XYZ file of C-alpha atoms in Angstrom:
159
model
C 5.993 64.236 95.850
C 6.911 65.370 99.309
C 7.985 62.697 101.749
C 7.964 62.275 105.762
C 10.464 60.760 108.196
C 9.594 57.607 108.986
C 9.285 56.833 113.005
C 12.598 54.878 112.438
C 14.376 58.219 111.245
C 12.555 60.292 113.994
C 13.956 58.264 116.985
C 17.299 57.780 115.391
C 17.639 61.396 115.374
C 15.911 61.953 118.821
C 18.962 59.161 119.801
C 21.577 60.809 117.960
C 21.568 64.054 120.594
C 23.330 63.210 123.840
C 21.838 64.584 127.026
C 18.651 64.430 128.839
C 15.403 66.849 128.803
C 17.846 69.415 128.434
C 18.205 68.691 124.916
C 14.611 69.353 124.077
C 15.550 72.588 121.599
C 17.983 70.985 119.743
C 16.253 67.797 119.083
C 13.055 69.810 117.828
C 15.438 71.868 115.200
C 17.042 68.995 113.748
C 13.782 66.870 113.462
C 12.407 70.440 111.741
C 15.446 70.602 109.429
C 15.178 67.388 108.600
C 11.414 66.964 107.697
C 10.691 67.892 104.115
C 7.378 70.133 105.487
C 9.911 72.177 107.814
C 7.114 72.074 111.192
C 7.113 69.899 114.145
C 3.282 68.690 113.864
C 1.630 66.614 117.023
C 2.356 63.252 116.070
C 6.467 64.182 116.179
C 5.738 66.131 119.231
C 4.366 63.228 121.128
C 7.239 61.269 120.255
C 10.024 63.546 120.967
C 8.128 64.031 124.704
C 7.932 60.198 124.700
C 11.677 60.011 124.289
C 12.490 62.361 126.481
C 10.701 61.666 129.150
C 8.773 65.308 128.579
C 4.733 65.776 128.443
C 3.136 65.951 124.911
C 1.651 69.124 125.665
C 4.713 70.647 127.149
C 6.535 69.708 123.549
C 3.983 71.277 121.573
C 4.136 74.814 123.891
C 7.925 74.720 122.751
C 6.884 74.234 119.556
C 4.521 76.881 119.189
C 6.834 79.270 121.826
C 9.354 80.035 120.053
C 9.733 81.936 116.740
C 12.030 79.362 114.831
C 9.597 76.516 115.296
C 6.428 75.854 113.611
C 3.463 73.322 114.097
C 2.454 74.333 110.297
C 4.321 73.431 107.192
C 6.847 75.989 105.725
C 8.773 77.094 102.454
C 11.894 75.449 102.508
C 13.706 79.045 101.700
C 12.389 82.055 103.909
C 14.068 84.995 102.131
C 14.361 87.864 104.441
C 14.282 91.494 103.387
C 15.510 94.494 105.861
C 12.427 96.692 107.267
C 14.330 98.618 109.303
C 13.867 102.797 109.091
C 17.626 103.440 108.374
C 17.407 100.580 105.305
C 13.943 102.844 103.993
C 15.568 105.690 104.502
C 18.880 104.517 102.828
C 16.455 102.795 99.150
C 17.524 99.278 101.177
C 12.873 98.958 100.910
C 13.850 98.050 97.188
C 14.618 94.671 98.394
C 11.209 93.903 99.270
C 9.545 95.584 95.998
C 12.584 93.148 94.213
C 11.685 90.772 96.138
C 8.001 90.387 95.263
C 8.082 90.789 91.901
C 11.223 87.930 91.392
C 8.900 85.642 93.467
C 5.424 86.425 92.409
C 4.069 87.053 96.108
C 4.259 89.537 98.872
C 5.660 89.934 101.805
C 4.350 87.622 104.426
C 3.301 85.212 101.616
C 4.622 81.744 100.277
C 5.343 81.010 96.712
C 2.720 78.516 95.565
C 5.180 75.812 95.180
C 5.895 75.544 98.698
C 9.951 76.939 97.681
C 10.465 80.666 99.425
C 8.206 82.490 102.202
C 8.776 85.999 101.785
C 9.558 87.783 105.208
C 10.187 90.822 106.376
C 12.468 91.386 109.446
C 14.024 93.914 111.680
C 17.446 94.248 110.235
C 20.156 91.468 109.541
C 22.704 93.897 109.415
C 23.759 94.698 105.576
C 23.240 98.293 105.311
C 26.500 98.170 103.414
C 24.850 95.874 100.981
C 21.851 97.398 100.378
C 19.327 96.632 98.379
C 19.856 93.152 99.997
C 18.152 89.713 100.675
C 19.332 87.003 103.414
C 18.445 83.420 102.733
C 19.632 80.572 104.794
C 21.699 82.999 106.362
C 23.719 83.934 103.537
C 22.948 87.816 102.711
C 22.959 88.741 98.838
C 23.658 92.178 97.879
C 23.520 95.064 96.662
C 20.818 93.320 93.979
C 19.165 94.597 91.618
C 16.291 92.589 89.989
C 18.249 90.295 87.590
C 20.671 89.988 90.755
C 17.930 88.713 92.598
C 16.434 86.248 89.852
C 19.853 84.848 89.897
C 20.403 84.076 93.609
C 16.572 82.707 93.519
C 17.016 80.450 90.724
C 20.613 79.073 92.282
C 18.313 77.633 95.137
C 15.257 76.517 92.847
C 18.614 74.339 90.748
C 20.100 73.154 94.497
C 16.318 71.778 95.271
């Protein structure tokens, strides 16, 4: 059953960063990190903007401004495969078809259990690697399906 920070936990870690409004970003990561459900929802919002002397509503537009925050609950893995056109071009687009078939969903999708989002990026730079995965910014490759199923099932064990 998953779990919330108390308010205790919330303003210890709101405490625990020194500085002043300035320190909005970092505080909203590590209250992220820390929550099992990986998001920043209102209620944690409000208090962080209490705390910091910061409007509610100003929190919540960082929150939903940048790209490594989320107001909705996340996989606690996001597993990244390469979309790039050298990577296609070079079999890297294996990764995703891997990928999808070692998790069960497809790209852009979250495993029903809440465990791995399956996202597609840019590049992460392992053409060298290819076919490879990143996840938790550790990049795995070159894999081949069994490869994969490994890595995968080395995070399911660590949960």
């Amino acid at each position: 059953m998953e779990t919330h920070l108390s308010r205790a936990e919330k303003l210890e870690l709101i405490r625990s960063r020194p500085g002043g409004k300035d320190r909005l970003l970092s505080v909203l990561l590590d209250l992220q990190a820390a929550e099992p459900s990986h998001c920043i929802d209102e209620e944690t919002a409000a208090l962080v903007g209490a705390e910091l002397g910061i409007a509610p509503a100003r929190v919540y537009d960082a929150v939903s401004f940048y790209a490594m925050l989320s107001p909705a609950p996340q996989a606690r893995f996001t597993v990244e495969v390469c979309e790039s056109a050298p990577c296609h071009f070079s079999h890297a687009g294996r990764a995703a078809d891997l990928a999808e078939r070692a998790l069960g969903v497809r790209v852009g999708e979250d495993t029903p259990d809440g465990l791995f989002a399956l996202r597609a990026v840019p590049c992460f730079g392992a053409c060298d690697k290819a076919p490879a995965v990143k996840i938790d910014g550790h990049v795995y490759g070159p894999l081949d399906e069994a490869g994969l199923r490994a890595v995968l099932a080395q995070y399911k064990e660590a949960e």
